[in-house]
PDB file of C-alpha atoms in Angstrom:
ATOM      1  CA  UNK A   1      93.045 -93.516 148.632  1.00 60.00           C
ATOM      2  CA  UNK A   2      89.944 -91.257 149.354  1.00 63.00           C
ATOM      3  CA  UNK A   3      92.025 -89.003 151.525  1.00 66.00           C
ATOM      4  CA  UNK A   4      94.289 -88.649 148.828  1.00 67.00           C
ATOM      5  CA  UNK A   5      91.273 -87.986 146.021  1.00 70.00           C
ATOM      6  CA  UNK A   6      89.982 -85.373 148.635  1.00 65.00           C
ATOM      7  CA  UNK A   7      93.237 -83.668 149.119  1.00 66.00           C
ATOM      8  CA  UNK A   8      93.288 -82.686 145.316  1.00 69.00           C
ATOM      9  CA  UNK A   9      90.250 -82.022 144.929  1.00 71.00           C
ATOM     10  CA  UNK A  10      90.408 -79.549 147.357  1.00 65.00           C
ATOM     11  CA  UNK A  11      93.821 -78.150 146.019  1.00 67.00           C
ATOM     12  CA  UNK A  12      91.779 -77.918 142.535  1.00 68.00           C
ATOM     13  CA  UNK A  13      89.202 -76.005 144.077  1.00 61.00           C
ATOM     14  CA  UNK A  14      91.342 -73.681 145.633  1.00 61.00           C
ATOM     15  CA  UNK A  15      92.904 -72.834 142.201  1.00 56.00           C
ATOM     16  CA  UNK A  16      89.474 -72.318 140.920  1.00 52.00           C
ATOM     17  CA  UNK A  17      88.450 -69.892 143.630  1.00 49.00           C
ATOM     18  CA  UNK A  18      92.096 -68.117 143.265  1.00 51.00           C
ATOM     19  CA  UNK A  19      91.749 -67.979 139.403  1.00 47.00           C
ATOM     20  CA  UNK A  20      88.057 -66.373 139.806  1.00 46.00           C
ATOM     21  CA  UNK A  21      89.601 -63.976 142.213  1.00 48.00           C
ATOM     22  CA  UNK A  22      92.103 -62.156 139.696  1.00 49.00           C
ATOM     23  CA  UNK A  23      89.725 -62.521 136.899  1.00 52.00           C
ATOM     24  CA  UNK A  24      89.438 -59.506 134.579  1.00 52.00           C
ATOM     25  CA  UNK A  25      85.928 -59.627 134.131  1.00 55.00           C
ATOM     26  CA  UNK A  26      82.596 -60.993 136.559  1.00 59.00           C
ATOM     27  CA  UNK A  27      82.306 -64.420 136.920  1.00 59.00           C
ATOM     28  CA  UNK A  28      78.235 -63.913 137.156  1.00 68.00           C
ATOM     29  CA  UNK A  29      75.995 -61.148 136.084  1.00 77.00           C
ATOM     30  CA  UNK A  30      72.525 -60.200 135.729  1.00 81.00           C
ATOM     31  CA  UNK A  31      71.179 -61.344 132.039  1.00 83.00           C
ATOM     32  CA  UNK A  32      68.772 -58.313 130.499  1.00 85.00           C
ATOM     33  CA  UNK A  33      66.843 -59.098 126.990  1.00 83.00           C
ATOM     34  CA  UNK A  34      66.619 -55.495 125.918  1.00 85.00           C
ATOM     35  CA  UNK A  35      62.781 -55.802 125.667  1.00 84.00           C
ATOM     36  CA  UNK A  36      61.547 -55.665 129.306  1.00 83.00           C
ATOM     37  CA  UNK A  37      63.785 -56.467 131.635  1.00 83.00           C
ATOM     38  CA  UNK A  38      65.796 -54.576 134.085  1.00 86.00           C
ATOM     39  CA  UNK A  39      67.463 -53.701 138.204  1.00 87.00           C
ATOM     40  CA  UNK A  40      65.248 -51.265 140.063  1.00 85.00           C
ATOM     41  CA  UNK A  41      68.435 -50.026 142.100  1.00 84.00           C
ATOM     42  CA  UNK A  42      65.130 -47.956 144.097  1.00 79.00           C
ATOM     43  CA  UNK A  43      64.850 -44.321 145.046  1.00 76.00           C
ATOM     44  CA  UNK A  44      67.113 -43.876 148.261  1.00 75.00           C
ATOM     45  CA  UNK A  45      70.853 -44.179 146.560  1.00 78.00           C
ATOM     46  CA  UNK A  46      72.633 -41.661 148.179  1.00 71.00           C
ATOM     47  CA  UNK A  47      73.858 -39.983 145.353  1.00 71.00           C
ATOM     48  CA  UNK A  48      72.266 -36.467 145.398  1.00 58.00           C
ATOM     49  CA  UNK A  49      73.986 -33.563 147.622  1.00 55.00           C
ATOM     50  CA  UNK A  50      78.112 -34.393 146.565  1.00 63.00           C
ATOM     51  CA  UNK A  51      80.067 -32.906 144.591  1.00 78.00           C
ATOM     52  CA  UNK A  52      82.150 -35.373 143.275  1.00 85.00           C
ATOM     53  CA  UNK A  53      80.877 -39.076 142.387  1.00 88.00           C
ATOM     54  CA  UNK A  54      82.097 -41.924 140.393  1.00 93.00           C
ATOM     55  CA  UNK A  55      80.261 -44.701 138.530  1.00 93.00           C
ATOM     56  CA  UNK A  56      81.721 -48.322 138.014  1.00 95.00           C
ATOM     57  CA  UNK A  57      80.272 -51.644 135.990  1.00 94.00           C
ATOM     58  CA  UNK A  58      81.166 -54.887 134.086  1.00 93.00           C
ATOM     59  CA  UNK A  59      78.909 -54.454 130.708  1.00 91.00           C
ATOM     60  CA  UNK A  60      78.736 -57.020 127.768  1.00 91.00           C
ATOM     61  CA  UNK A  61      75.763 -56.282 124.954  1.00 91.00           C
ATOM     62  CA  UNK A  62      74.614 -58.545 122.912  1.00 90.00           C
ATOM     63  CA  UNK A  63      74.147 -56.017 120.086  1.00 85.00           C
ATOM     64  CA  UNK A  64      74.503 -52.453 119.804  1.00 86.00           C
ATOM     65  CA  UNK A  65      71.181 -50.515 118.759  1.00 80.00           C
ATOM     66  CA  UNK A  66      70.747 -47.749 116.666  1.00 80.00           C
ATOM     67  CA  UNK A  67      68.844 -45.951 119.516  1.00 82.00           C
ATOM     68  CA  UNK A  68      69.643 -45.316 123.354  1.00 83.00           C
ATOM     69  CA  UNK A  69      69.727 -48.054 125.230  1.00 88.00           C
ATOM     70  CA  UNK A  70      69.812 -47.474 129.238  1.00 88.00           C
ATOM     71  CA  UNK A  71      72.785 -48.611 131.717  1.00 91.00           C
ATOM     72  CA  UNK A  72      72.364 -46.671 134.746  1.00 91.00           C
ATOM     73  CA  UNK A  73      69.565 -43.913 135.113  1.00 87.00           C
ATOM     74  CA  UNK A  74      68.629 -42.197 137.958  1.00 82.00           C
ATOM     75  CA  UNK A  75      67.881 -39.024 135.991  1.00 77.00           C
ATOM     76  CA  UNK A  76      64.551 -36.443 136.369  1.00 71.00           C
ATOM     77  CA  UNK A  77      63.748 -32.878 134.995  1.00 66.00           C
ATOM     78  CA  UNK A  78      67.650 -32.447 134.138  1.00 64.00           C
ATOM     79  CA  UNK A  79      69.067 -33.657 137.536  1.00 71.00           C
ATOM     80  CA  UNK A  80      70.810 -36.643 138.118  1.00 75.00           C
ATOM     81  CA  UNK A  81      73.495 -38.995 136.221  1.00 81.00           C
ATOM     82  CA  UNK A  82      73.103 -41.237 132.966  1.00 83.00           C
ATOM     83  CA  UNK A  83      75.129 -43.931 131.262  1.00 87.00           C
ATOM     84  CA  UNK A  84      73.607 -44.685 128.278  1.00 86.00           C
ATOM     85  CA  UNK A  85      74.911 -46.612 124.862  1.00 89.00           C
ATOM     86  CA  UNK A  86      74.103 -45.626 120.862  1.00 86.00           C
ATOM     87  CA  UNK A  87      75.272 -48.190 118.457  1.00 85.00           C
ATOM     88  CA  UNK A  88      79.249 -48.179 119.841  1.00 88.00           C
ATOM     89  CA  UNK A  89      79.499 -45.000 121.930  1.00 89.00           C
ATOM     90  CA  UNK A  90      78.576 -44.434 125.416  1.00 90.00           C
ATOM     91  CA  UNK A  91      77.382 -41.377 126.581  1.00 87.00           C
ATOM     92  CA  UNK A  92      77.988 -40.291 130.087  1.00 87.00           C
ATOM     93  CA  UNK A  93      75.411 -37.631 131.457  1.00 81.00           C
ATOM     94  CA  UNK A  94      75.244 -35.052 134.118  1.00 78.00           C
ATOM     95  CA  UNK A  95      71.869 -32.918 134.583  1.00 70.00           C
ATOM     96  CA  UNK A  96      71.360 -31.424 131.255  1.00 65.00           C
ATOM     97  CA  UNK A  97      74.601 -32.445 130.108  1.00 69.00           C
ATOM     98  CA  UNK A  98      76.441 -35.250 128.401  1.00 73.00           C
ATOM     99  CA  UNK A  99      79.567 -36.093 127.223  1.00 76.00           C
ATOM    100  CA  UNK A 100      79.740 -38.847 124.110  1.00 79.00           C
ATOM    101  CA  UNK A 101      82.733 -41.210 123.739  1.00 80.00           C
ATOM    102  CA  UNK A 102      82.972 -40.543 120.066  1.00 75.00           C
ATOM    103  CA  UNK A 103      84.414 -37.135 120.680  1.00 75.00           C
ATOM    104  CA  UNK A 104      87.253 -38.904 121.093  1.00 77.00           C
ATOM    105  CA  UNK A 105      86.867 -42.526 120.737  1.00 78.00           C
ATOM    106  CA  UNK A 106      85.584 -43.927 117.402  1.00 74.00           C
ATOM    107  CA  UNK A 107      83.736 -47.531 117.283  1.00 81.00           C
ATOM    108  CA  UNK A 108      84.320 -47.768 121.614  1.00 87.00           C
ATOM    109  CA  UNK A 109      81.736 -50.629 122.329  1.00 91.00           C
ATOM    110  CA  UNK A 110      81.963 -53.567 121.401  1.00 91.00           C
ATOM    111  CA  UNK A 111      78.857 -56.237 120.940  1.00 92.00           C
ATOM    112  CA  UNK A 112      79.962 -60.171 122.603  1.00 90.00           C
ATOM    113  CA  UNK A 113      82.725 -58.705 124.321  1.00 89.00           C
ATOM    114  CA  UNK A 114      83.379 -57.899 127.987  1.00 90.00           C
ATOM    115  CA  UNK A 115      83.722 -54.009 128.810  1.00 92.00           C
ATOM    116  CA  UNK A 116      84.712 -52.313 132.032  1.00 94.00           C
ATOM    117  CA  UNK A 117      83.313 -48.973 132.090  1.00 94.00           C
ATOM    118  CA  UNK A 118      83.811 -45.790 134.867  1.00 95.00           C
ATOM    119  CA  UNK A 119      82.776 -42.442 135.237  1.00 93.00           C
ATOM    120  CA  UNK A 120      83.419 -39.799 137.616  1.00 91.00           C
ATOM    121  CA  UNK A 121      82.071 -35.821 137.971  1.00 87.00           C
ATOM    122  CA  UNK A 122      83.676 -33.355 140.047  1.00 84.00           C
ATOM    123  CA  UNK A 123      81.096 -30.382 140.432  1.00 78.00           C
ATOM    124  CA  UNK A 124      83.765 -27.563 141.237  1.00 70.00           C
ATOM    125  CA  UNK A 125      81.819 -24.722 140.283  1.00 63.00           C
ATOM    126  CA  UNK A 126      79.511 -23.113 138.014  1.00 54.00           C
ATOM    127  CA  UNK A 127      81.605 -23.148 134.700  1.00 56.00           C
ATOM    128  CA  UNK A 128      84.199 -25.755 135.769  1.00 63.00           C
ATOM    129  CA  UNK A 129      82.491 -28.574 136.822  1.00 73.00           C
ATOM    130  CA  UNK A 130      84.196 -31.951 135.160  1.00 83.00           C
ATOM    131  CA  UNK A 131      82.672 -35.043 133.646  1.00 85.00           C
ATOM    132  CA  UNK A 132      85.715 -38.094 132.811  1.00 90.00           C
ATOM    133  CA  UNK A 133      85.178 -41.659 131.312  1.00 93.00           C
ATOM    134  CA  UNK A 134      87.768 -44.513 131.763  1.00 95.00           C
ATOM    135  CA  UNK A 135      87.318 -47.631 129.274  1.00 94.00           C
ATOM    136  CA  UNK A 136      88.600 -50.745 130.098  1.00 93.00           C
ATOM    137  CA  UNK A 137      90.478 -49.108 132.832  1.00 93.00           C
ATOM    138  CA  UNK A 138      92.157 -46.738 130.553  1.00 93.00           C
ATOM    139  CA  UNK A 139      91.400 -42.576 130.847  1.00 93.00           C
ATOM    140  CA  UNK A 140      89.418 -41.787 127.173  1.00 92.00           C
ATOM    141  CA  UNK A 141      88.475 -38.124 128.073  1.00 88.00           C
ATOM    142  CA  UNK A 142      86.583 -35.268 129.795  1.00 86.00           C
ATOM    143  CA  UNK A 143      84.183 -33.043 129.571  1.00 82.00           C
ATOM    144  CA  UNK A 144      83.681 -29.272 131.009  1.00 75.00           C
ATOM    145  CA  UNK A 145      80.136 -28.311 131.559  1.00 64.00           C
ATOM    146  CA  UNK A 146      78.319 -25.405 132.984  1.00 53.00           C
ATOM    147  CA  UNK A 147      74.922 -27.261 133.580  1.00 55.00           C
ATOM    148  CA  UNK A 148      75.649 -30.671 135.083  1.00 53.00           C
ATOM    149  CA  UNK A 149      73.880 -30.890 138.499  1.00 56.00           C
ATOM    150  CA  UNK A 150      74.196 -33.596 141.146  1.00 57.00           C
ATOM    151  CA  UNK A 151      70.614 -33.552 142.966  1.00 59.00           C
ATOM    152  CA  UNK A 152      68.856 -37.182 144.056  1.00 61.00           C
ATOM    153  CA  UNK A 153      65.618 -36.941 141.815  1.00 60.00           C
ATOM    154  CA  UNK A 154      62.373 -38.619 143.425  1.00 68.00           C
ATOM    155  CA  UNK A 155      62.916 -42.119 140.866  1.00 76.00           C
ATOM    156  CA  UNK A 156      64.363 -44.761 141.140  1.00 81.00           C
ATOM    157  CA  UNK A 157      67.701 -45.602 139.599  1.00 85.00           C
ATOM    158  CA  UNK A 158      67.318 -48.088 137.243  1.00 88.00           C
ATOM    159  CA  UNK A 159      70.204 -50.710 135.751  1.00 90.00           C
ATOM    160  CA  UNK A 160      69.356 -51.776 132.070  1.00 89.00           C
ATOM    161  CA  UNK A 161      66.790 -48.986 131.133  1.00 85.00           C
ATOM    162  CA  UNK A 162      66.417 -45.606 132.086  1.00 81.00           C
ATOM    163  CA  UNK A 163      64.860 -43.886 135.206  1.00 72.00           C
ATOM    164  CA  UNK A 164      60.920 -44.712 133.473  1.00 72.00           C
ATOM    165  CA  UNK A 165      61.485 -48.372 132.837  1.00 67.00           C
ATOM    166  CA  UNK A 166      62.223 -48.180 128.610  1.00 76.00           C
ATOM    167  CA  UNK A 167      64.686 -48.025 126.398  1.00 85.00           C
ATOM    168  CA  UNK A 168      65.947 -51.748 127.873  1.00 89.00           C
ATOM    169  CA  UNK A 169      69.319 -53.050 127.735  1.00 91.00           C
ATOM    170  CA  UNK A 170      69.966 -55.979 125.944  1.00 91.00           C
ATOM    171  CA  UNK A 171      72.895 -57.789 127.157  1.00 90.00           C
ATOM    172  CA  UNK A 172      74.974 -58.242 130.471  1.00 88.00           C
ATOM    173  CA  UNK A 173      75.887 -56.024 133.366  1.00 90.00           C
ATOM    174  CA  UNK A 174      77.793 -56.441 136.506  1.00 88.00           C
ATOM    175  CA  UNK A 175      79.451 -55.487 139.711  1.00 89.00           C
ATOM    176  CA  UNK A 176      77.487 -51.826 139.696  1.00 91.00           C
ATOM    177  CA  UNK A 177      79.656 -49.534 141.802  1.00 92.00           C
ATOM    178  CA  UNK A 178      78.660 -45.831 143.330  1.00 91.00           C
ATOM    179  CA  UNK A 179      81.251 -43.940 144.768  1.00 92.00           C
ATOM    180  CA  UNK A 180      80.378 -40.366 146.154  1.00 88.00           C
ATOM    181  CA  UNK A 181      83.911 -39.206 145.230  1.00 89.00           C
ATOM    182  CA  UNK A 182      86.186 -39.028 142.260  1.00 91.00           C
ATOM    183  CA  UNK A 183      88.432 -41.891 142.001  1.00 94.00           C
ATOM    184  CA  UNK A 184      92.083 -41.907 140.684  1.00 94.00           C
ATOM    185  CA  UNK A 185      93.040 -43.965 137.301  1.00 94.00           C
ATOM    186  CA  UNK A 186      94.728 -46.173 139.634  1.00 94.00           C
ATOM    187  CA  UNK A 187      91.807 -46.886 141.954  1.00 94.00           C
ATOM    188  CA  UNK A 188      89.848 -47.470 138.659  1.00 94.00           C
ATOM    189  CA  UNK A 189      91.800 -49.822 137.407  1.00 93.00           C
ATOM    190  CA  UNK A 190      92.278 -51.676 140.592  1.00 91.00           C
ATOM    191  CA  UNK A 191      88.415 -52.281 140.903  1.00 90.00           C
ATOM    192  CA  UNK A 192      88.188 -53.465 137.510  1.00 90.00           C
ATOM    193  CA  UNK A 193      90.220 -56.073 138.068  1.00 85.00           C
ATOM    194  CA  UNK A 194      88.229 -56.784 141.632  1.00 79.00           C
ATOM    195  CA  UNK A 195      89.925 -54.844 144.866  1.00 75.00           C
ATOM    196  CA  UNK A 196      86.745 -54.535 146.648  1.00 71.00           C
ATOM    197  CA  UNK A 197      88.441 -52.741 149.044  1.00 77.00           C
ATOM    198  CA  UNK A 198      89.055 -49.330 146.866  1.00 77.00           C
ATOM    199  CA  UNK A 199      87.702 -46.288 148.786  1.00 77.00           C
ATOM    200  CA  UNK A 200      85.210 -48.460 150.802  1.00 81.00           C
ATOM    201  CA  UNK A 201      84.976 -45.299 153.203  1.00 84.00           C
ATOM    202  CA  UNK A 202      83.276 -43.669 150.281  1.00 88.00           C
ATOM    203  CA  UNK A 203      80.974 -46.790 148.586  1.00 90.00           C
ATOM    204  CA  UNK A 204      77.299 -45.789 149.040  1.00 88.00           C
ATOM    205  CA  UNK A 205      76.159 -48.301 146.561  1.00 88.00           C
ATOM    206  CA  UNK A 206      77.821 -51.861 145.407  1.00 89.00           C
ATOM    207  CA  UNK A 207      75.558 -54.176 143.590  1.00 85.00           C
ATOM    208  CA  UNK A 208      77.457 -57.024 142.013  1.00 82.00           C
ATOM    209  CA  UNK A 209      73.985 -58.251 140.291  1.00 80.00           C
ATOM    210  CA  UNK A 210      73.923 -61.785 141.733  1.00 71.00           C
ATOM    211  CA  UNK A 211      70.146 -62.715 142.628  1.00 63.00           C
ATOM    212  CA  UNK A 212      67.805 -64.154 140.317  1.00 62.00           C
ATOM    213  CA  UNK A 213      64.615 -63.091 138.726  1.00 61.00           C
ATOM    214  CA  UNK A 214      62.002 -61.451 140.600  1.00 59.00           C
ATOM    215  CA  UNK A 215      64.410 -61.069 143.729  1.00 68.00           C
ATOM    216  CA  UNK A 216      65.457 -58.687 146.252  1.00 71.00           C
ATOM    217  CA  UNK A 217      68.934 -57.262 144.661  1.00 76.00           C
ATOM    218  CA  UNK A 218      71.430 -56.792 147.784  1.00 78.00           C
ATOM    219  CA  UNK A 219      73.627 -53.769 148.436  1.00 82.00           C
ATOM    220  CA  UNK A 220      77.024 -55.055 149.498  1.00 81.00           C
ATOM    221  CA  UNK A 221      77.555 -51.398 150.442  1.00 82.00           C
ATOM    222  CA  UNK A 222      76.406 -51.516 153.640  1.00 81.00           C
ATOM    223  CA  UNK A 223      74.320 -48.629 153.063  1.00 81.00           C
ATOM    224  CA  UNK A 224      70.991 -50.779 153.003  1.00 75.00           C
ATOM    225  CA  UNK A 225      69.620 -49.639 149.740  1.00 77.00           C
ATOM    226  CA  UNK A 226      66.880 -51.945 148.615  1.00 71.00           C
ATOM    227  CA  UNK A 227      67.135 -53.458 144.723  1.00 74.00           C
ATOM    228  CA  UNK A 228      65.065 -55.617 143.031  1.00 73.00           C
ATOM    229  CA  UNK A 229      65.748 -57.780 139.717  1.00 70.00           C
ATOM    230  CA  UNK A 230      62.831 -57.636 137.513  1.00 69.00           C
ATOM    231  CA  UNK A 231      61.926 -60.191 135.416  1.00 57.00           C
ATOM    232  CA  UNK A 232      60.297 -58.841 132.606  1.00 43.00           C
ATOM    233  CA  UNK A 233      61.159 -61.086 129.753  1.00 37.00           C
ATOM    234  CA  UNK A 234      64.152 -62.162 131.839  1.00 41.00           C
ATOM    235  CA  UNK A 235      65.845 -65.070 129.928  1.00 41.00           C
ATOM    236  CA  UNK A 236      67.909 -66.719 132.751  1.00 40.00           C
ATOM    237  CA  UNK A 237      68.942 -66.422 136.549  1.00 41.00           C
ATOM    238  CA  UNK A 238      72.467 -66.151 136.828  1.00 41.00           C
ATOM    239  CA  UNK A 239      74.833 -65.590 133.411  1.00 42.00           C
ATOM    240  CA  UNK A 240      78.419 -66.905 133.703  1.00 38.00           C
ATOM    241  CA  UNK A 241      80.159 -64.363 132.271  1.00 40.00           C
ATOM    242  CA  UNK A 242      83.035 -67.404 131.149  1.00 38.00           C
ATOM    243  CA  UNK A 243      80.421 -68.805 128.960  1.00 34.00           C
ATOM    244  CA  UNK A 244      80.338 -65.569 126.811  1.00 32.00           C
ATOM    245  CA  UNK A 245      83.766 -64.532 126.946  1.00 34.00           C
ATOM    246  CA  UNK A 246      85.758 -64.395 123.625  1.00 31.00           C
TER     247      UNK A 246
END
């Protein structure tokens, strides 16, 4: 009967929605061609004036350059943070300094693959302030530094480039995350695998990269930044991240 055919369906799309829900990976995410394209994140992301922060995202590239290739950038005159990939490491920046996953990860990214990748920095004081990197939701090291500084520069933070609008991304990214303290391995791993309720007291940016090309980019936050997905050479509106998974 059509009651019947409408009772399963809806059962099936209640499975679908559950399934989605404890999916290791983003079921949509913002497509970026590495040539022009990128999330302008804009200038008022409270991140300046902590001392602790911590950076989440969903990342798959399509292929791993020789050169730098931005992630997240809001980064001016040596203040500010950086994620930023060369051929299969990721390097994780602070100010003036940086910490590179092959210091103790060799070949880390992967090209075609889905990657969950967090950062935090604790600035504790002037020779012990502490830069960490979680892969996949697994610790992969730290870094001491005597230079990293946590100021807001006047740009604005950029998704898929860095903080001038080059050195473009080519690939996916998702589910941007900024925390403004420094979350534990187990909060990590419990975001990457979608608990949007992790330390919500202390999300001041949460952009899941949902809106199409040439479109206002909402903060889920509640913080009100303004984003905006430009188009550049854009090649789609939303990117299923099933299609590409392997």
């Amino acid at each position: 009967s059509a009651s019947g055919i409408f009772k399963e369906l809806a059962i099936l799309l209640l499975i679908i929605i559950c399934l989605f829900s404890i999916l290791p990976f983003p079921v949509f995410a913002v497509d970026l061609d590495g040539v022009a394209s990128y999330v302008d994140l804009g200038s008022n992301l409270a991140i300046g004036g902590q001392n602790q922060m911590t950076i989440t995202l969903w990342m798959r590239p399509n292929a791993l350059a020789a050169d730098t290739r931005g992630i997240f950038h809001k980064w001016l005159s040596s203040n500010g943070p950086i994620i930023y990939s060369s051929t299969q490491n990721l390097i994780w920046q602070m100010g003036g300094s940086n910490m590179n996953s092959s210091s103790f990860v060799t070949n880390m990214l992967k090209a075609g693959v889905w990657q969950h990748i967090a950062v935090t920095f604790l600035e504790a004081g002037a020779s012990t302030d502490v830069e960490q990197m979680y892969y996949n939701g697994l610790f992969v090291g730290s870094s001491a530094t005597i230079t990293g500084t946590n100021t807001n520069p006047a740009v604005s933070a950029k998704v898929g480039s860095n903080a001038g609008g080059l050195s473009f991304f080519n690939g996916q990214i998702s589910d941007v995350r900024v925390y403004n303290k420094v979350l534990a391995p187990g909060e990590i791993r419990a975001i990457m695998y979608g608990n949007v309720k992790v330390a919500s007291g202390n999300l001041v940016g949460y952009f899941p990269l949902l809106s199409e090309a040439n479109s206002y980019e909402p903060d889920f936050s509640g913080m009100g930044n303004v984003g905006n997905n430009i188009s550049g050479g854009l090649r789609g509106r939303l990117s299923p991240a099933l299609r590409f998974r392997r």
